[in-house]
XYZ file of C-alpha atoms in Angstrom:
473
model
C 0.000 0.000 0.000
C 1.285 3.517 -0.743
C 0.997 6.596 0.916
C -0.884 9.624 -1.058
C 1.186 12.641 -1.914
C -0.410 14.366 0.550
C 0.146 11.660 3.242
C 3.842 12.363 2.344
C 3.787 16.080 2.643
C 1.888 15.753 6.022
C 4.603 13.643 7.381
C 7.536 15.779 6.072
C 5.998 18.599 8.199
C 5.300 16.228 11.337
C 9.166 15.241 11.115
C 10.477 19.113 10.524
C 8.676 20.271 13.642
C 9.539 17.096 15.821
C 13.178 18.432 14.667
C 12.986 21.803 15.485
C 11.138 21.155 18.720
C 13.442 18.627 19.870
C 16.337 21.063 19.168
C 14.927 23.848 20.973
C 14.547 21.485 24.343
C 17.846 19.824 23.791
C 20.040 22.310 23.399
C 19.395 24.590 26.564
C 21.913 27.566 28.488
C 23.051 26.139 31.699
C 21.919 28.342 34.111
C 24.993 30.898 35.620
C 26.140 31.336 38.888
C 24.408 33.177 41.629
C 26.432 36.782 42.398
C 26.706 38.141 45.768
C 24.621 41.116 46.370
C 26.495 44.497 46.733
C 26.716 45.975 50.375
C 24.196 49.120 50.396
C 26.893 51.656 51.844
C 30.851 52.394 52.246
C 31.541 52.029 55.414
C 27.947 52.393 57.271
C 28.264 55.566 55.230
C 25.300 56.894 53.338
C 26.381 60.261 51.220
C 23.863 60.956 48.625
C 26.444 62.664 46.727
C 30.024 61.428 45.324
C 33.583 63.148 44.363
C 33.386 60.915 41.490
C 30.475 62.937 40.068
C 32.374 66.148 39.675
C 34.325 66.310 36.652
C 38.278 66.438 36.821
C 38.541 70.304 35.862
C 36.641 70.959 39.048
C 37.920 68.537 41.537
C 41.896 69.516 40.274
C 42.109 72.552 41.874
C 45.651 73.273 40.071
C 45.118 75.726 36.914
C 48.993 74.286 35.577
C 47.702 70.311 36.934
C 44.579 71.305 34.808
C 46.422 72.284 31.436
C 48.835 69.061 31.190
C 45.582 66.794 31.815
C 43.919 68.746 29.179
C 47.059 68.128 26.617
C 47.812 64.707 27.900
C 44.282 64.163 26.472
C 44.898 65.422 22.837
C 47.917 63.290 22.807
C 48.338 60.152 24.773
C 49.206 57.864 23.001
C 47.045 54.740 25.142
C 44.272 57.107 24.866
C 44.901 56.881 20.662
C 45.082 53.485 20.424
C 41.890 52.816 22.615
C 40.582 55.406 20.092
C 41.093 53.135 17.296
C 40.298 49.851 18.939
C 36.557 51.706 19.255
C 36.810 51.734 15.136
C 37.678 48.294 14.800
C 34.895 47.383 17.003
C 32.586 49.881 15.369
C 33.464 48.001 11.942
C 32.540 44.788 13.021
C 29.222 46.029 14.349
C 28.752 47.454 10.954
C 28.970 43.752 9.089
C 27.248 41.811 11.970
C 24.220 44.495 11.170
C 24.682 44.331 7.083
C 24.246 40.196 7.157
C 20.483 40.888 8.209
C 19.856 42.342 4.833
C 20.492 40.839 1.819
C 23.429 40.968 -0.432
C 23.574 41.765 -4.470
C 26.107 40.301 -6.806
C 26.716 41.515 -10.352
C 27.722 37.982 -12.442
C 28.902 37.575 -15.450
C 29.044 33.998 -16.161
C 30.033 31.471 -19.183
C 29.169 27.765 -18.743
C 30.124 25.097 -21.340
C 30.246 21.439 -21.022
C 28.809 18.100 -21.951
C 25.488 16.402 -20.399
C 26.021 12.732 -20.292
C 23.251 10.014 -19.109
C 23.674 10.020 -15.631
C 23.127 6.764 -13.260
C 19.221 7.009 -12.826
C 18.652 6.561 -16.580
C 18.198 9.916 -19.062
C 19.735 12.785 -19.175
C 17.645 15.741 -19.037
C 15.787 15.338 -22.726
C 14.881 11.737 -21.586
C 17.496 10.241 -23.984
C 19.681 7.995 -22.018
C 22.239 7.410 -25.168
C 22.406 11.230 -26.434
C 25.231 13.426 -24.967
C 24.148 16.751 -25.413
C 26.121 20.108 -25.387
C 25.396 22.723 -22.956
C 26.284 26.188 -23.522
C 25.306 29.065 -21.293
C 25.713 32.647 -20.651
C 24.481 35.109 -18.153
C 25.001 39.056 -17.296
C 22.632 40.261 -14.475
C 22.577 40.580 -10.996
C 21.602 37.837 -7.384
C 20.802 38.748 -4.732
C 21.263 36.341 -1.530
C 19.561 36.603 1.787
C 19.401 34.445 4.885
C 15.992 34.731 6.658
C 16.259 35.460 10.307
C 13.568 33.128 11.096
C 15.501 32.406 14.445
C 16.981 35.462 15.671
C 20.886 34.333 15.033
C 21.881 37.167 12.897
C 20.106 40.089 15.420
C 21.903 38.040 18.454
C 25.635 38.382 16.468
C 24.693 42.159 15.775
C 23.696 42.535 19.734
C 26.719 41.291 20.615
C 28.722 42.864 18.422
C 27.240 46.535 19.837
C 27.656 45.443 23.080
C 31.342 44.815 22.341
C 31.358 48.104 20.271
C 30.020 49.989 24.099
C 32.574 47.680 26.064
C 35.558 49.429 23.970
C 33.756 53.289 24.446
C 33.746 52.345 28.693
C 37.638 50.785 27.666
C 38.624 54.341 26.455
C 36.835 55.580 29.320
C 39.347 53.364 31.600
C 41.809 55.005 30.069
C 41.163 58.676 30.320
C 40.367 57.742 34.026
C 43.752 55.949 34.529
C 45.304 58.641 32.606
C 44.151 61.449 34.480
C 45.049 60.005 37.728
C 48.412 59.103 36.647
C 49.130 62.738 35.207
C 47.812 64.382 38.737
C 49.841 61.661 41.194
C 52.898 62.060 39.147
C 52.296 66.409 39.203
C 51.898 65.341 43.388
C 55.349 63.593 43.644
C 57.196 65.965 40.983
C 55.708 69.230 43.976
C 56.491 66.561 47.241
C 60.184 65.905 45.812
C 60.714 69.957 45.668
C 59.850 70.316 48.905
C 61.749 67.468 50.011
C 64.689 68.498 48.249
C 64.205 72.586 49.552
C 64.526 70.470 52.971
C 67.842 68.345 52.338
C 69.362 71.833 51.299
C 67.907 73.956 54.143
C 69.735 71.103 56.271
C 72.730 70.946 54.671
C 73.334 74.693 55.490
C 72.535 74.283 59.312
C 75.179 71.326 58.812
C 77.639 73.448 57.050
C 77.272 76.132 60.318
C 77.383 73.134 62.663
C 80.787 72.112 60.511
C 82.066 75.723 61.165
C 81.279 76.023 64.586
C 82.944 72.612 65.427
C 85.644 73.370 63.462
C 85.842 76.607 65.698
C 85.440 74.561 68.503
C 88.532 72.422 67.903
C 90.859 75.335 67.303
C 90.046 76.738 70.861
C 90.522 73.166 72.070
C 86.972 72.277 72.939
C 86.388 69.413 70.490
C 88.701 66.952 68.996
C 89.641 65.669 65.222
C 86.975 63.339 65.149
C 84.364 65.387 65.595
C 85.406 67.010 63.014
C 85.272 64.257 61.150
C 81.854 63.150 62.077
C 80.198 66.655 61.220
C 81.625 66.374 57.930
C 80.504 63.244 57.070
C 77.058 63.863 57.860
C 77.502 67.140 55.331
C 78.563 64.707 52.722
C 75.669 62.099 53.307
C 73.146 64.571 52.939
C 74.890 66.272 49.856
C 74.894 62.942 48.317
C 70.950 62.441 49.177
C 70.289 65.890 47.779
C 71.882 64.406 44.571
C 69.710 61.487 44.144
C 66.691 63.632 45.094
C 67.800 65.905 41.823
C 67.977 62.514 39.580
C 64.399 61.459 41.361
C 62.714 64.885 40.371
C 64.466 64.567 36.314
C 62.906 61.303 36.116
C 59.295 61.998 37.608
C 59.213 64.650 35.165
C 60.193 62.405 32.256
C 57.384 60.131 33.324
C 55.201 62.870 33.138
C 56.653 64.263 29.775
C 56.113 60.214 28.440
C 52.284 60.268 29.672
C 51.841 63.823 27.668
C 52.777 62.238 24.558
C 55.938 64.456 24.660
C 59.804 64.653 24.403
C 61.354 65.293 28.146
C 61.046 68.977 29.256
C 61.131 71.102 32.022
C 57.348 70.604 34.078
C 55.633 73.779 34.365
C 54.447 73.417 37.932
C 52.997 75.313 41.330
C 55.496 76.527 43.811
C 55.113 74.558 46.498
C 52.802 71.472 47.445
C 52.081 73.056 50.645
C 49.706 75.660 48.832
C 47.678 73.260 47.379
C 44.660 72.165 48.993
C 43.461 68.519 49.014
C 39.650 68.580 46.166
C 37.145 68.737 48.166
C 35.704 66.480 51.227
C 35.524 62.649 50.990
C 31.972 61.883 50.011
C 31.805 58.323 48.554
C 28.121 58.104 47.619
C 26.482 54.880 47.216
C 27.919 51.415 46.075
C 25.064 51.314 43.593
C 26.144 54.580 41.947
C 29.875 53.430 41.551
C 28.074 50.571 38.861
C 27.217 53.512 36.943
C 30.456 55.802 36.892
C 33.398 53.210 37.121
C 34.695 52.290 33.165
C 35.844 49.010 33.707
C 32.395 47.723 35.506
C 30.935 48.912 32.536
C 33.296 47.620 30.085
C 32.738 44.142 31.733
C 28.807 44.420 32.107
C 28.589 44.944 28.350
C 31.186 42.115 27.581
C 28.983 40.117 29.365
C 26.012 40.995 27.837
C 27.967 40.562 24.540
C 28.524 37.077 25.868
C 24.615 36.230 26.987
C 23.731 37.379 22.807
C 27.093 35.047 22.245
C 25.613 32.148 23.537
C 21.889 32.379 22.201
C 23.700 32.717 18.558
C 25.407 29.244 19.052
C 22.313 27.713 20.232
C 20.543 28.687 17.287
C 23.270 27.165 14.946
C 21.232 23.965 15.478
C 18.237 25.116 14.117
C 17.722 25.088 9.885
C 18.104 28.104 8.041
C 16.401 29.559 5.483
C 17.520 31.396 2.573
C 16.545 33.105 -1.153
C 18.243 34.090 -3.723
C 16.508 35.815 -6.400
C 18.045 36.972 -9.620
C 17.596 38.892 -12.729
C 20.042 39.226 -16.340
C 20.208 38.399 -19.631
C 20.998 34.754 -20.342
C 21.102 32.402 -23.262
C 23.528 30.078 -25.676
C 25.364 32.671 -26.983
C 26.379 36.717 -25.695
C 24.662 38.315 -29.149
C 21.498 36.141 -28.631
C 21.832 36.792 -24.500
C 21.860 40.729 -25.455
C 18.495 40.723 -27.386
C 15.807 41.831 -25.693
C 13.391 40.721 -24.080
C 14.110 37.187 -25.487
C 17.158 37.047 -23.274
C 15.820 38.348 -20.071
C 16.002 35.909 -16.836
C 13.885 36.272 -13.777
C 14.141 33.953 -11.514
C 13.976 32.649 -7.572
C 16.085 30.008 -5.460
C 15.119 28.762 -2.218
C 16.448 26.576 0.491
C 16.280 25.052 3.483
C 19.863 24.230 5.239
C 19.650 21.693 8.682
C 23.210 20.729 9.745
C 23.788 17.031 10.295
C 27.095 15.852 10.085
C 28.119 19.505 11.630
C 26.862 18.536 15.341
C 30.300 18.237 16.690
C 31.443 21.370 15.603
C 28.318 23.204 16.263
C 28.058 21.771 20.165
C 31.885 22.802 20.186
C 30.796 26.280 19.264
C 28.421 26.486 21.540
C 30.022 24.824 24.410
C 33.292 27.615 23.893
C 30.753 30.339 23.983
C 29.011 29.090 27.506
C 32.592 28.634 29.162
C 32.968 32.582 27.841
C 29.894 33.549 28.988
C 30.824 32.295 32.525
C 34.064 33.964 32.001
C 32.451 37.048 31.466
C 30.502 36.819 34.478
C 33.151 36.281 36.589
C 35.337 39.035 35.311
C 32.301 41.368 36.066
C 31.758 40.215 39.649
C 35.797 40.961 39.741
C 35.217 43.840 38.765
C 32.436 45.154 41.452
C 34.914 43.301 44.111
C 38.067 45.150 43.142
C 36.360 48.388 42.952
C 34.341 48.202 46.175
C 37.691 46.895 47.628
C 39.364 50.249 46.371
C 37.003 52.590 47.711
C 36.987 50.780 51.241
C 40.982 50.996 51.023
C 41.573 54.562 49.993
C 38.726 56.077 52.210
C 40.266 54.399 55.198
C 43.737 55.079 54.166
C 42.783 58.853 53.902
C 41.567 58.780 57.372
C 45.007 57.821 58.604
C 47.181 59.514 56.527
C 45.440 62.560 58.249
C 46.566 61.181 61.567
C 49.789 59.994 60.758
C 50.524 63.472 59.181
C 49.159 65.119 62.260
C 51.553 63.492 64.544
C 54.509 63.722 62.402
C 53.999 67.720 62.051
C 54.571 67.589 65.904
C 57.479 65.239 65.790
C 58.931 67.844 63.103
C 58.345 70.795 65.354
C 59.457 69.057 68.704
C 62.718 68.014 66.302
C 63.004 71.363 65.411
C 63.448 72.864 68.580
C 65.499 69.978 69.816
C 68.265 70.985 67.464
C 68.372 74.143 68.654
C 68.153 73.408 72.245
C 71.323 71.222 71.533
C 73.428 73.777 69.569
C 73.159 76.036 73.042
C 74.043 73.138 75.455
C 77.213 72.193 72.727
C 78.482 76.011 72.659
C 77.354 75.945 76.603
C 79.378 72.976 76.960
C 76.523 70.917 78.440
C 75.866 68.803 75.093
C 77.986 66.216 73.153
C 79.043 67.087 69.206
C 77.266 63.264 68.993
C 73.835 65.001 70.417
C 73.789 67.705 67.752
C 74.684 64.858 65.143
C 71.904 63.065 66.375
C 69.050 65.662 66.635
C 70.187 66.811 62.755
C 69.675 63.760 61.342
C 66.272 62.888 63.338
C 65.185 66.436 62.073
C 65.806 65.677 58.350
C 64.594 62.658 58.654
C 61.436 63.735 60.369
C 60.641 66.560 57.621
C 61.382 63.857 54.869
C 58.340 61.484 56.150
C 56.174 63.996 57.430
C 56.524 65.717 53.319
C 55.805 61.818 52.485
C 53.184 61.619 54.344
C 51.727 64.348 52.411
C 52.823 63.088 48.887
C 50.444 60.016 50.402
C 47.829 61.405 51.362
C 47.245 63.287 47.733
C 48.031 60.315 46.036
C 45.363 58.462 48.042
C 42.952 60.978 46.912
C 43.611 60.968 43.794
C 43.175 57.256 44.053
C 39.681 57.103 46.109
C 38.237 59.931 43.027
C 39.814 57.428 40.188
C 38.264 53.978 42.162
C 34.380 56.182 42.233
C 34.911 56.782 38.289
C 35.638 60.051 38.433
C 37.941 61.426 35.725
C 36.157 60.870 32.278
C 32.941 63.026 30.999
């Protein structure tokens, strides 16, 4: 007994959407991992408000830090290549969204070639002896397009935006990182001035205790070697005012290399002791640092990039459809193809494409773009970790920078009059030449951490403003 055409046509469709339905069950997205929710505040502290809202030409408070941020911005060379890293990904957003719509050819094609009986019996004039000669030419256009039945092709062009917005947040990271570099560098480049006016304001209260110990052993009051010992404290601080000299040239090369720029003098303020630290420490909310920090960005829109990823592969399974319609001129010969209208060609190709013997490869594909996906994921909780981390860090480390440099102002000053209390007792004779050694070297050594101490605490600033996402527009 045979089956009626219809009977067959009925059971072709049955079997297609068994196919397609078995497809869509068996090839499912294993569910990702749970993330931790984000503490509410910094903390236990609640500001509504954030330094990382205020733009870097208002928090830098520096008119000369101001103007090398702004040029270090027109030619930073990181910043340029992130620039064109934001084409390349613009480009590939641009063919992800052209394969949606269809494509047109121009062809110009010549066929020739014999027609022999093939294995079924006849060739196509029914004449299983006759080998026939076919010649054939066309000029005209096809056009081919792949019907989105699915939603592959829209998935590829989501994720190629989404990578296209994780490169903008990228160059975003890198004005950030840039800005913050160009200010704590301009913070060290003022702290090593001051640090070096200090060595040399010492070494000329060494060179008067040198004198007076030197007048001291002509009258008979001090010997040779504390001579000696005087002057090799002069030289040891010389020698550190030296390699404070070579630490300035090369903080100001670094800062000449972030600029984009040949080493120069750094047009700077006169002292860091004018400046004022930007502004008081609000932090804001941890919610609001999602929204400002570049690199949480960058990584929620990789991962996004990664969900559209994944649904693409899945759909690799399922058939796709295509047509191909085309139009020309085509016949035996070019004169006869050229006549008109006999020569004209209109026609339209369909077809259905289910992969097979492709299952491997496919489940490969879409087993590499789950394990991505995952990756993804966890690079973006990294992300909220690292920068939550930072702010915690930085606002605590602010806190006791302010103490630390509290204290050491009054070891400075107690220092301070210490060395004069024992150049009086050594002319009184009531001191040691070791005593005034000793309370000139815990002086310098004092000024030189408490002027640290400062360096630190503007470099933590700058830090804290850079981990809320402040420095880009």
């Amino acid at each position: 007994m045979f089956l009626h055409h219809k009977s067959y046509t009925r059971l072709a469709l049955i079997f297609c959407a068994l196919v397609l339905v078995y497809s869509c069950k068996s090839i499912e997205v294993p569910q990702l991992p749970e993330m931790e929710p984000l503490p509410e505040t910094f903390l236990d502290i609640s500001d509504s408000s954030s330094i990382g809202d205020i733009s870097w030409e208002a928090f830098f408070n520096d008119p000369k830090l101001v103007y090398l941020i702004d040029e270090g911005l027109e030619n930073n060379l990181d910043l340029r290549v992130a620039l064109e890293r934001i084409e390349i990904a613009r480009t590939q957003f641009r063919i992800s969204k052209g394969a949606i719509y269809p494509s047109m050819d121009g062809i110009v094609r010549y066929r020739s070639g014999d027609i022999r009986p093939n294995l079924l019996g006849g060739t196509i004039n029914g004449d299983r002896n006759v080998v026939n000669r076919l010649e054939n030419n066309f000029i005209g256009f096809q056009s081919t397009w792949e019907i989105d039945v699915w939603g592959k092709l829209r998935d590829r062009k989501e994720a190629s935006f989404e990578q296209f917005l994780a490169t903008e947040k990228g160059r975003h990271l890198v004005v950030t990182n840039m800005v913050a570099e160009i200010s704590k560098l301009y913070y060290e480049l003022l702290g090593k001035d001051i640090e070096l006016e200090t060595i040399e304001r010492n070494i000329e209260f060494q060179e008067m205790a040198l004198e007076l110990i030197k007048i001291q052993k002509m009258a008979g009051r001090a010997t040779e070697l504390a001579v000696q010992q005087f002057s090799a404290q002069l030289l040891s601080t010389k020698s550190l005012a030296i390699e404070k000299q070579q630490e300035i040239l090369e903080t100001e090369n670094n800062l000449n290399f972030i600029l984009g720029r040949f080493p120069q003098p750094i047009e700077r303020a006169s002292s860091l002791l004018e400046i004022k630290l930007p502004y008081a420490m609000d932090v804001g909310l941890p919610s609001d640092m999602l929204l400002r920090r570049p690199d949480i960005q960058q990584a929620e829109h990789e991962l996004r990039a990664a969900n559209f990823n994944v649904e693409a592969a899945r759909k690799e399974f399922l058939p796709s459809f295509s047509f191909t319609p085309y139009v020309g001129l085509n016949d035996r010969s070019l004169p006869a193809a050229l006549k008109m209208p006999g020569g004209l060609t209109i026609g339209l190709l369909g077809g259905l494409t289910a992969p097979i013997f492709a299952q491997n490869k496919i489940r490969a594909g879409f087993d590499q773009a789950v394990a991505s996906n995952k990756i993804a994921l966890y690079n973006y909780q990294q992300s909220i970790l690292d920068g939550y981390q930072e702010v915690m860090n930085k606002l605590q480390r602010i806190e006791n920078l302010r103490t630390v440099y509290s204290l050491r102002d009054e070891e400075t000053a107690v220092l301070l009059n210490a060395v004069s209390t024992s150049n009086e007792l050594f002319r009184g004779g009531y001191a040691t030449y070791l005593e005034v050694i000793t309370a000139q070297s815990r002086v310098l050594e004092a000024e030189l951490s408490k002027t640290n101490t400062r360096i630190e605490m503007f470099l933590t600033v700058v830090d804290l403003y850079r981990a809320l996402g402040g420095g880009w527009k």
